Amino acid sequence: MSAEGVDHALRGRREERDRISDGVLDLDAHTIVRLLQTAPLRGATARRWDQVRGRVALLWALLDAYRAVVEEAERIRGTHRRLGADELAELTWLLAGPAVRLTPDTGPVERRRLLGPGEQRFTLDEAVAAMELAFHDVTGLVAEVDAAWNAALPRLDAAAAQAGAARRFLHELGEGDPDLDVCEREIERVREELRHDPLGDGGRDLERVAADTSRLHERARRAAEVRRAYGRRREALRSLLGRVAAAEQESLRARDLVVAKIASPALPALPGRASALNERLAALDAPSSASSASSAGPAEAAVPEGGARGPDAIGDPGGHGGGGWLERADLLAALERAAEEALLQSERATASLRELIERRDELRGRLEAFRARAVRLGLAEDPALARAHLRARDLLWTAPCDLRKATEAVNGYQRAIQGAAG
């Protein structure tokens, strides 16, 4: 290597050393690396760190050895204004030869067996390549841990915030929820697990905890909402149950009509749930009413619903053992769903029953249309057509009507007209 080559190579190695040093120092100061070095790790994260920790030691050992070679080259070049053959040979060996020495006791234990009992030598390029591999291994673990924490901790914080909001709703209701107590403990347990083992199974636990917290928050929010608007919700439900009762009565009338008008009809099942649903509505207030009546004075007990306390004021069930607003909100929601379902079933049953009458009326209309066509074609006095028309008419205007036979008779009359006209 010439003097110019030595100077060029040395400048490059100085810049390379500074960049590598900065990168290794930044890695060593990284928050996650510090936590991995100091935190009591557990599980999968502890196992991964045990594997990677040796790579950190190797990285520092190689960097120290690399610096020593470059500093020695700088020293020689700095003490000789003009380089002789001996200096050029020594600098060439330092900058291009296997001058980087890694002794067994400076490397990690797991590498000493691989490297053998003696020292290992690298060129500067080989040392850089080995440092790059070790750096990649360490940063890979750092990236995994960082990704795990970034994915989990915000969701855990969100779950904790939801639990806090649910707790405020419960305070408004004057109630407690053992399930929420368990959920809050689980949030802290998962947080502790993620702190010590971010690569472990805490993420799967987080899915369950987040779902449970969301459910409990929604339940508490709904209960608070029900408490604030209970009077209106109850009256709306009472009105809905009135519609259910009316719809069921309409289904009964339609059924009676069909039984009288249609022979052997395939009748849909009629729900008949209005009475039971009204009993559930009455039972919705029973525990709180008994509790309120036993604890209130005569004047308070005499306040009518919708009176001075407002249209939503009712006895608060939160202070007795018969269940609180959480339970009442669940019962109210279930009753509303049941009422909507009962109304829909009754309306569908009525529509199905009416279709049978409509089918008979449609056949009557078709028969008259075919009769008008026969008249236009001059076939009204045809004896066979007249008998076919009379048979179909007798079937359609006789109660109860056999729809299957009537349909066959109308279709037969149509075919007879087509045959006679052809």
Tab-separated table of C-alpha atoms in Angstrom:
chain	number	residue	atom	x	y	z
A	1	MET	CA	0.000	0.000	0.000
A	2	SER	CA	1.431	3.410	-0.978
A	3	ALA	CA	1.603	6.420	1.308
A	4	GLU	CA	-1.357	7.945	-0.546
A	5	GLY	CA	-3.270	4.689	-0.192
A	6	VAL	CA	-2.506	4.563	3.529
A	7	ASP	CA	-3.730	8.131	4.039
A	8	HIS	CA	-6.899	7.467	2.043
A	9	ALA	CA	-7.634	4.224	3.899
A	10	LEU	CA	-6.960	5.799	7.274
A	11	ARG	CA	-9.353	8.665	6.585
A	12	GLY	CA	-12.038	6.185	5.649
A	13	ARG	CA	-11.435	4.092	8.777
A	14	ARG	CA	-11.626	7.157	11.014
A	15	GLU	CA	-15.039	8.077	9.579
A	16	GLU	CA	-16.155	4.468	9.795
A	17	ARG	CA	-15.016	4.195	13.424
A	18	ASP	CA	-16.888	7.337	14.387
A	19	ARG	CA	-20.123	6.165	12.717
A	20	ILE	CA	-19.891	2.729	14.307
A	21	SER	CA	-19.131	4.211	17.718
A	22	ASP	CA	-22.113	6.560	17.473
A	23	GLY	CA	-24.387	3.700	16.449
A	24	VAL	CA	-23.238	1.418	19.265
A	25	LEU	CA	-23.508	4.213	21.838
A	26	ASP	CA	-27.018	5.069	20.632
A	27	LEU	CA	-27.980	1.411	20.907
A	28	ASP	CA	-26.517	1.142	24.403
A	29	ALA	CA	-28.444	4.252	25.496
A	30	HIS	CA	-31.719	3.042	23.958
A	31	THR	CA	-34.515	2.876	26.520
A	32	ILE	CA	-35.488	-0.665	25.627
A	33	VAL	CA	-31.890	-1.902	25.792
A	34	ARG	CA	-31.562	-0.311	29.232
A	35	LEU	CA	-34.769	-1.985	30.356
A	36	LEU	CA	-33.638	-5.351	28.987
A	37	GLN	CA	-30.348	-4.965	30.835
A	38	THR	CA	-31.895	-3.967	34.160
A	39	ALA	CA	-35.482	-5.250	34.358
A	40	PRO	CA	-36.287	-8.652	35.907
A	41	LEU	CA	-37.327	-10.347	32.663
A	42	ARG	CA	-39.432	-13.462	32.464
A	43	GLY	CA	-40.620	-16.034	29.975
A	44	ALA	CA	-40.000	-15.698	26.256
A	45	THR	CA	-38.396	-12.264	26.602
A	46	ALA	CA	-35.894	-13.530	29.180
A	47	ARG	CA	-34.960	-16.418	26.893
A	48	ARG	CA	-34.482	-14.125	23.895
A	49	TRP	CA	-32.417	-11.652	25.922
A	50	ASP	CA	-30.180	-14.446	27.202
A	51	GLN	CA	-29.435	-15.271	23.582
A	52	VAL	CA	-28.866	-11.677	22.488
A	53	ARG	CA	-26.945	-10.433	25.526
A	54	GLY	CA	-23.830	-12.234	24.264
A	55	ARG	CA	-24.143	-10.363	20.977
A	56	VAL	CA	-24.019	-7.070	22.877
A	57	ALA	CA	-20.797	-8.135	24.591
A	58	LEU	CA	-19.332	-9.258	21.268
A	59	LEU	CA	-20.291	-5.933	19.679
A	60	TRP	CA	-18.446	-3.955	22.346
A	61	ALA	CA	-15.414	-6.279	22.278
A	62	LEU	CA	-15.105	-5.972	18.510
A	63	LEU	CA	-15.566	-2.210	18.637
A	64	ASP	CA	-12.808	-1.833	21.254
A	65	ALA	CA	-10.464	-4.009	19.215
A	66	TYR	CA	-11.335	-2.131	16.019
A	67	ARG	CA	-10.657	1.235	17.702
A	68	ALA	CA	-7.319	-0.015	19.012
A	69	VAL	CA	-6.159	-0.927	15.512
A	70	VAL	CA	-7.254	2.392	14.003
A	71	GLU	CA	-5.691	4.342	16.884
A	72	GLU	CA	-2.427	2.457	16.443
A	73	ALA	CA	-2.451	3.262	12.729
A	74	GLU	CA	-3.105	6.929	13.553
A	75	ARG	CA	-0.225	6.940	16.027
A	76	ILE	CA	2.258	5.541	13.529
A	77	ARG	CA	1.140	7.886	10.788
A	78	GLY	CA	1.216	10.872	13.104
A	79	THR	CA	4.831	10.256	14.238
A	80	HIS	CA	6.270	9.951	10.706
A	81	ARG	CA	6.053	12.838	8.322
A	82	ARG	CA	7.538	10.659	5.619
A	83	LEU	CA	6.727	6.977	5.642
A	84	GLY	CA	9.493	4.506	5.072
A	85	ALA	CA	9.140	0.967	3.876
A	86	ASP	CA	8.812	-0.438	7.411
A	87	GLU	CA	6.106	2.047	8.357
A	88	LEU	CA	4.222	1.407	5.128
A	89	ALA	CA	4.368	-2.346	5.712
A	90	GLU	CA	3.128	-2.001	9.287
A	91	LEU	CA	0.318	0.382	8.310
A	92	THR	CA	-0.660	-1.864	5.408
A	93	TRP	CA	-0.903	-4.796	7.800
A	94	LEU	CA	-2.957	-2.786	10.313
A	95	LEU	CA	-5.363	-1.395	7.722
A	96	ALA	CA	-5.713	-4.462	5.478
A	97	GLY	CA	-4.454	-7.434	7.455
A	98	PRO	CA	-5.941	-9.487	10.346
A	99	ALA	CA	-4.906	-6.934	12.945
A	100	VAL	CA	-8.116	-6.926	14.997
A	101	ARG	CA	-7.596	-9.302	17.912
A	102	LEU	CA	-10.452	-10.796	19.908
A	103	THR	CA	-9.209	-12.810	22.868
A	104	PRO	CA	-11.460	-15.555	24.300
A	105	ASP	CA	-12.097	-13.856	27.614
A	106	THR	CA	-13.422	-10.695	25.952
A	107	GLY	CA	-16.116	-12.495	24.020
A	108	PRO	CA	-19.259	-14.049	25.425
A	109	VAL	CA	-19.062	-17.470	27.003
A	110	GLU	CA	-21.111	-19.132	24.271
A	111	ARG	CA	-18.639	-17.933	21.630
A	112	ARG	CA	-15.492	-19.045	23.415
A	113	ARG	CA	-16.135	-22.652	22.532
A	114	LEU	CA	-16.765	-21.732	18.886
A	115	LEU	CA	-13.637	-19.596	18.634
A	116	GLY	CA	-11.389	-22.113	20.320
A	117	PRO	CA	-8.900	-21.556	23.103
A	118	GLY	CA	-6.803	-19.039	21.188
A	119	GLU	CA	-7.484	-15.539	20.056
A	120	GLN	CA	-9.488	-14.777	16.939
A	121	ARG	CA	-8.236	-12.322	14.337
A	122	PHE	CA	-10.174	-10.170	11.921
A	123	THR	CA	-9.361	-7.672	9.264
A	124	LEU	CA	-11.036	-4.311	9.761
A	125	ASP	CA	-13.587	-5.219	7.088
A	126	GLU	CA	-14.291	-8.567	8.746
A	127	ALA	CA	-14.646	-6.870	12.121
A	128	VAL	CA	-17.160	-4.402	10.656
A	129	ALA	CA	-19.143	-7.262	9.108
A	130	ALA	CA	-19.180	-9.150	12.437
A	131	MET	CA	-20.272	-5.993	14.282
A	132	GLU	CA	-23.008	-5.441	11.726
A	133	LEU	CA	-24.374	-8.942	12.336
A	134	ALA	CA	-24.270	-8.518	16.119
A	135	PHE	CA	-25.873	-5.063	15.849
A	136	HIS	CA	-28.628	-6.521	13.650
A	137	ASP	CA	-29.353	-9.271	16.192
A	138	VAL	CA	-29.661	-6.775	19.048
A	139	THR	CA	-31.745	-4.232	17.140
A	140	GLY	CA	-33.999	-7.049	15.932
A	141	LEU	CA	-34.889	-7.912	19.518
A	142	VAL	CA	-35.289	-4.219	20.376
A	143	ALA	CA	-37.664	-3.793	17.426
A	144	GLU	CA	-39.729	-6.819	18.512
A	145	VAL	CA	-40.040	-5.577	22.074
A	146	ASP	CA	-40.816	-2.051	20.918
A	147	ALA	CA	-43.495	-3.324	18.518
A	148	ALA	CA	-45.035	-5.502	21.234
A	149	TRP	CA	-45.196	-2.616	23.711
A	150	ASN	CA	-46.462	-0.153	21.093
A	151	ALA	CA	-49.229	-2.561	20.141
A	152	ALA	CA	-50.217	-3.567	23.671
A	153	LEU	CA	-49.737	-0.595	25.984
A	154	PRO	CA	-52.082	1.866	24.216
A	155	ARG	CA	-54.811	-0.782	24.179
A	156	LEU	CA	-54.133	-1.533	27.824
A	157	ASP	CA	-54.346	2.185	28.641
A	158	ALA	CA	-57.603	2.380	26.675
A	159	ALA	CA	-58.978	-0.589	28.630
A	160	ALA	CA	-57.979	1.064	31.901
A	161	ALA	CA	-59.703	4.284	30.778
A	162	GLN	CA	-62.854	2.327	29.919
A	163	ALA	CA	-62.754	0.643	33.312
A	164	GLY	CA	-62.444	4.068	34.951
A	165	ALA	CA	-65.408	5.366	32.958
A	166	ALA	CA	-67.427	2.291	33.942
A	167	ARG	CA	-66.484	2.918	37.573
A	168	ARG	CA	-67.836	6.489	37.297
A	169	PHE	CA	-71.114	5.206	35.847
A	170	LEU	CA	-71.389	2.760	38.738
A	171	HIS	CA	-70.765	5.582	41.192
A	172	GLU	CA	-73.599	7.497	39.562
A	173	LEU	CA	-75.802	4.431	39.970
A	174	GLY	CA	-74.690	3.845	43.544
A	175	GLU	CA	-73.738	0.274	42.682
A	176	GLY	CA	-70.727	-1.993	42.499
A	177	ASP	CA	-69.819	-4.644	39.965
A	178	PRO	CA	-67.625	-7.586	41.068
A	179	ASP	CA	-66.901	-8.361	37.422
A	180	LEU	CA	-65.392	-4.902	36.985
A	181	ASP	CA	-63.261	-5.420	40.106
A	182	VAL	CA	-61.887	-8.611	38.563
A	183	CYS	CA	-61.351	-6.863	35.237
A	184	GLU	CA	-59.360	-4.020	36.811
A	185	ARG	CA	-57.133	-6.528	38.583
A	186	GLU	CA	-56.634	-8.335	35.294
A	187	ILE	CA	-55.624	-5.089	33.573
A	188	GLU	CA	-52.892	-4.537	36.168
A	189	ARG	CA	-51.804	-8.174	35.972
A	190	VAL	CA	-51.481	-7.988	32.183
A	191	ARG	CA	-49.625	-4.667	32.481
A	192	GLU	CA	-47.153	-6.260	34.882
A	193	GLU	CA	-46.803	-9.279	32.598
A	194	LEU	CA	-46.087	-7.060	29.589
A	195	ARG	CA	-43.569	-5.081	31.595
A	196	HIS	CA	-41.495	-8.190	32.336
A	197	ASP	CA	-42.316	-10.324	29.283
A	198	PRO	CA	-43.519	-8.250	26.299
A	199	LEU	CA	-42.875	-11.177	23.938
A	200	GLY	CA	-44.920	-13.614	26.025
A	201	ASP	CA	-48.600	-14.493	26.047
A	202	GLY	CA	-49.769	-11.215	27.549
A	203	GLY	CA	-51.049	-10.098	24.145
A	204	ARG	CA	-53.588	-12.913	24.047
A	205	ASP	CA	-54.690	-12.083	27.589
A	206	LEU	CA	-55.025	-8.456	26.504
A	207	GLU	CA	-57.573	-9.396	23.831
A	208	ARG	CA	-59.774	-11.014	26.452
A	209	VAL	CA	-59.319	-8.232	29.014
A	210	ALA	CA	-60.050	-5.515	26.447
A	211	ALA	CA	-63.210	-7.310	25.318
A	212	ASP	CA	-64.373	-7.824	28.913
A	213	THR	CA	-63.698	-4.196	29.809
A	214	SER	CA	-65.565	-2.942	26.758
A	215	ARG	CA	-68.532	-5.152	27.628
A	216	LEU	CA	-68.624	-4.028	31.261
A	217	HIS	CA	-68.226	-0.375	30.293
A	218	GLU	CA	-71.087	-0.662	27.828
A	219	ARG	CA	-73.245	-2.377	30.436
A	220	ALA	CA	-72.592	0.342	33.034
A	221	ARG	CA	-73.107	3.113	30.456
A	222	ARG	CA	-76.362	1.548	29.329
A	223	ALA	CA	-77.545	1.177	32.928
A	224	ALA	CA	-76.823	4.856	33.634
A	225	GLU	CA	-78.638	5.814	30.469
A	226	VAL	CA	-81.603	3.639	31.434
A	227	ARG	CA	-81.747	5.210	34.881
A	228	ARG	CA	-81.839	8.707	33.420
A	229	ALA	CA	-84.553	7.865	30.872
A	230	TYR	CA	-86.323	4.995	32.564
A	231	GLY	CA	-89.769	6.558	32.642
A	232	ARG	CA	-89.748	7.272	28.915
A	233	ARG	CA	-88.300	3.867	28.079
A	234	ARG	CA	-90.904	2.128	30.224
A	235	GLU	CA	-93.780	4.050	28.682
A	236	ALA	CA	-92.465	3.376	25.193
A	237	LEU	CA	-92.258	-0.301	26.091
A	238	ARG	CA	-95.791	-0.233	27.469
A	239	SER	CA	-96.953	1.283	24.170
A	240	LEU	CA	-95.013	-1.362	22.241
A	241	LEU	CA	-96.649	-4.119	24.279
A	242	GLY	CA	-100.017	-2.587	23.434
A	243	ARG	CA	-99.124	-2.915	19.762
A	244	VAL	CA	-98.061	-6.516	20.390
A	245	ALA	CA	-101.421	-7.306	22.010
A	246	ALA	CA	-103.287	-5.636	19.130
A	247	ALA	CA	-101.186	-7.498	16.568
A	248	GLU	CA	-101.869	-10.804	18.296
A	249	GLN	CA	-105.606	-10.088	18.348
A	250	GLU	CA	-105.417	-9.281	14.652
A	251	SER	CA	-103.651	-12.611	14.077
A	252	LEU	CA	-106.433	-14.417	15.932
A	253	ARG	CA	-109.099	-12.685	13.831
A	254	ALA	CA	-107.216	-13.516	10.647
A	255	ARG	CA	-106.889	-17.126	11.770
A	256	ASP	CA	-110.601	-17.398	12.544
A	257	LEU	CA	-111.419	-15.949	9.138
A	258	VAL	CA	-109.073	-18.361	7.381
A	259	VAL	CA	-110.422	-21.363	9.287
A	260	ALA	CA	-113.935	-20.365	8.177
A	261	LYS	CA	-113.032	-19.573	4.563
A	262	ILE	CA	-110.208	-21.966	3.656
A	263	ALA	CA	-110.344	-25.752	3.879
A	264	SER	CA	-107.499	-27.463	5.817
A	265	PRO	CA	-105.198	-24.418	5.838
A	266	ALA	CA	-101.538	-24.700	6.873
A	267	LEU	CA	-101.761	-22.230	9.733
A	268	PRO	CA	-98.644	-20.452	11.049
A	269	ALA	CA	-97.885	-20.588	14.766
A	270	LEU	CA	-99.364	-17.646	16.657
A	271	PRO	CA	-97.027	-16.238	19.370
A	272	GLY	CA	-99.547	-15.231	22.041
A	273	ARG	CA	-96.825	-13.589	24.152
A	274	ALA	CA	-98.400	-10.257	25.065
A	275	SER	CA	-99.711	-11.411	28.452
A	276	ALA	CA	-96.372	-12.879	29.560
A	277	LEU	CA	-94.508	-9.789	28.359
A	278	ASN	CA	-96.817	-7.528	30.341
A	279	GLU	CA	-96.159	-9.636	33.430
A	280	ARG	CA	-92.426	-9.162	32.874
A	281	LEU	CA	-92.937	-5.415	32.565
A	282	ALA	CA	-94.876	-5.362	35.848
A	283	ALA	CA	-92.175	-7.418	37.552
A	284	LEU	CA	-89.499	-4.985	36.334
A	285	ASP	CA	-90.448	-2.454	39.014
A	286	ALA	CA	-91.621	-4.832	41.722
A	287	PRO	CA	-88.399	-5.091	43.818
A	288	SER	CA	-87.692	-1.355	43.764
A	289	SER	CA	-91.322	-0.485	44.438
A	290	ALA	CA	-91.393	-2.702	47.521
A	291	SER	CA	-88.099	-1.283	48.727
A	292	SER	CA	-89.150	2.309	48.110
A	293	ALA	CA	-92.521	1.826	49.791
A	294	SER	CA	-90.926	0.342	52.878
A	295	SER	CA	-88.376	3.139	53.245
A	296	ALA	CA	-90.383	6.198	52.144
A	297	GLY	CA	-92.711	8.287	54.271
A	298	PRO	CA	-96.413	8.623	53.414
A	299	ALA	CA	-95.969	11.881	51.550
A	300	GLU	CA	-93.098	10.545	49.466
A	301	ALA	CA	-94.872	7.293	48.703
A	302	ALA	CA	-97.876	9.271	47.493
A	303	VAL	CA	-95.963	11.126	44.752
A	304	PRO	CA	-97.534	9.890	41.495
A	305	GLU	CA	-95.447	8.662	38.631
A	306	GLY	CA	-94.603	11.600	36.415
A	307	GLY	CA	-95.345	14.053	39.241
A	308	ALA	CA	-93.049	16.525	40.969
A	309	ARG	CA	-90.013	14.280	40.630
A	310	GLY	CA	-90.223	14.292	36.860
A	311	PRO	CA	-91.437	11.748	34.285
A	312	ASP	CA	-88.415	9.475	34.758
A	313	ALA	CA	-88.466	9.385	38.578
A	314	ILE	CA	-88.982	5.947	40.103
A	315	GLY	CA	-87.754	4.062	43.122
A	316	ASP	CA	-83.996	3.463	42.906
A	317	PRO	CA	-83.263	-0.281	43.073
A	318	GLY	CA	-79.607	0.243	43.833
A	319	GLY	CA	-80.008	0.143	47.602
A	320	HIS	CA	-81.747	-3.186	48.074
A	321	GLY	CA	-80.851	-6.788	47.595
A	322	GLY	CA	-83.308	-7.442	44.787
A	323	GLY	CA	-80.942	-6.211	42.045
A	324	GLY	CA	-79.853	-2.774	40.884
A	325	TRP	CA	-79.778	-0.711	37.734
A	326	LEU	CA	-77.295	-3.003	36.029
A	327	GLU	CA	-79.748	-5.873	36.335
A	328	ARG	CA	-82.738	-3.689	35.502
A	329	ALA	CA	-81.090	-2.333	32.359
A	330	ASP	CA	-80.351	-5.870	31.165
A	331	LEU	CA	-83.938	-6.947	31.879
A	332	LEU	CA	-85.362	-3.883	30.167
A	333	ALA	CA	-83.222	-4.396	27.061
A	334	ALA	CA	-84.162	-8.083	26.920
A	335	LEU	CA	-87.837	-7.220	27.317
A	336	GLU	CA	-87.639	-4.605	24.547
A	337	ARG	CA	-86.030	-7.143	22.229
A	338	ALA	CA	-88.636	-9.779	23.127
A	339	ALA	CA	-91.470	-7.304	22.483
A	340	GLU	CA	-90.039	-6.317	19.079
A	341	GLU	CA	-89.660	-9.974	18.194
A	342	ALA	CA	-93.218	-10.786	19.322
A	343	LEU	CA	-94.609	-7.885	17.277
A	344	LEU	CA	-92.688	-9.018	14.207
A	345	GLN	CA	-93.861	-12.624	14.630
A	346	SER	CA	-97.486	-11.572	14.975
A	347	GLU	CA	-97.302	-9.312	11.934
A	348	ARG	CA	-95.694	-12.090	9.902
A	349	ALA	CA	-98.320	-14.593	11.069
A	350	THR	CA	-101.123	-12.204	10.118
A	351	ALA	CA	-99.543	-11.557	6.717
A	352	SER	CA	-99.199	-15.303	6.139
A	353	LEU	CA	-102.847	-15.870	7.026
A	354	ARG	CA	-104.035	-13.030	4.821
A	355	GLU	CA	-102.088	-14.485	1.927
A	356	LEU	CA	-104.425	-17.494	1.990
A	357	ILE	CA	-107.471	-15.239	1.588
A	358	GLU	CA	-105.631	-13.181	-1.013
A	359	ARG	CA	-104.793	-16.362	-2.903
A	360	ARG	CA	-108.485	-17.288	-3.016
A	361	ASP	CA	-109.415	-13.765	-4.161
A	362	GLU	CA	-106.700	-13.883	-6.835
A	363	LEU	CA	-108.093	-17.159	-8.169
A	364	ARG	CA	-111.574	-15.603	-8.261
A	365	GLY	CA	-110.198	-12.684	-10.268
A	366	ARG	CA	-108.395	-14.992	-12.709
A	367	LEU	CA	-111.530	-17.089	-13.196
A	368	GLU	CA	-113.608	-14.031	-14.082
A	369	ALA	CA	-110.894	-12.810	-16.460
A	370	PHE	CA	-110.861	-16.197	-18.222
A	371	ARG	CA	-114.691	-16.104	-18.377
A	372	ALA	CA	-114.549	-12.664	-20.044
A	373	ARG	CA	-112.047	-13.989	-22.565
A	374	ALA	CA	-114.323	-16.918	-23.390
A	375	VAL	CA	-117.173	-14.471	-24.013
A	376	ARG	CA	-114.997	-12.388	-26.362
A	377	LEU	CA	-114.066	-15.533	-28.278
A	378	GLY	CA	-117.702	-16.575	-28.590
A	379	LEU	CA	-117.152	-19.667	-26.472
A	380	ALA	CA	-119.375	-18.755	-23.543
A	381	GLU	CA	-122.069	-21.274	-24.536
A	382	ASP	CA	-119.674	-24.158	-25.066
A	383	PRO	CA	-121.031	-26.942	-22.777
A	384	ALA	CA	-117.609	-28.265	-21.710
A	385	LEU	CA	-116.328	-24.770	-20.933
A	386	ALA	CA	-119.506	-23.957	-19.057
A	387	ARG	CA	-119.104	-27.072	-16.869
A	388	ALA	CA	-115.436	-26.250	-16.215
A	389	HIS	CA	-116.340	-22.694	-15.277
A	390	LEU	CA	-119.139	-23.818	-12.982
A	391	ARG	CA	-116.915	-26.315	-11.194
A	392	ALA	CA	-114.196	-23.722	-10.571
A	393	ARG	CA	-116.760	-21.169	-9.428
A	394	ASP	CA	-118.384	-23.601	-7.024
A	395	LEU	CA	-115.000	-24.405	-5.470
A	396	LEU	CA	-114.032	-20.725	-5.113
A	397	TRP	CA	-117.365	-19.487	-3.757
A	398	THR	CA	-117.897	-22.360	-1.333
A	399	ALA	CA	-116.714	-21.956	2.256
A	400	PRO	CA	-114.407	-23.372	3.290
A	401	CYS	CA	-112.563	-23.211	-0.032
A	402	ASP	CA	-110.184	-25.968	-1.040
A	403	LEU	CA	-107.377	-23.864	-2.553
A	404	ARG	CA	-105.560	-26.801	-4.108
A	405	LYS	CA	-108.618	-28.085	-5.966
A	406	ALA	CA	-109.717	-24.552	-6.861
A	407	THR	CA	-106.307	-23.798	-8.344
A	408	GLU	CA	-106.437	-26.958	-10.437
A	409	ALA	CA	-109.974	-26.098	-11.600
A	410	VAL	CA	-109.037	-22.534	-12.638
A	411	ASN	CA	-105.941	-23.779	-14.490
A	412	GLY	CA	-108.080	-26.483	-16.160
A	413	TYR	CA	-110.624	-23.855	-17.295
A	414	GLN	CA	-107.777	-21.753	-18.750
A	415	ARG	CA	-106.397	-24.723	-20.690
A	416	ALA	CA	-109.899	-25.598	-21.969
A	417	ILE	CA	-110.355	-22.061	-23.352
A	418	GLN	CA	-106.963	-22.208	-25.050
A	419	GLY	CA	-107.839	-25.596	-26.575
A	420	ALA	CA	-111.222	-24.458	-27.826
A	421	ALA	CA	-109.787	-21.213	-29.243
A	422	GLY	CA	-106.963	-23.045	-31.074
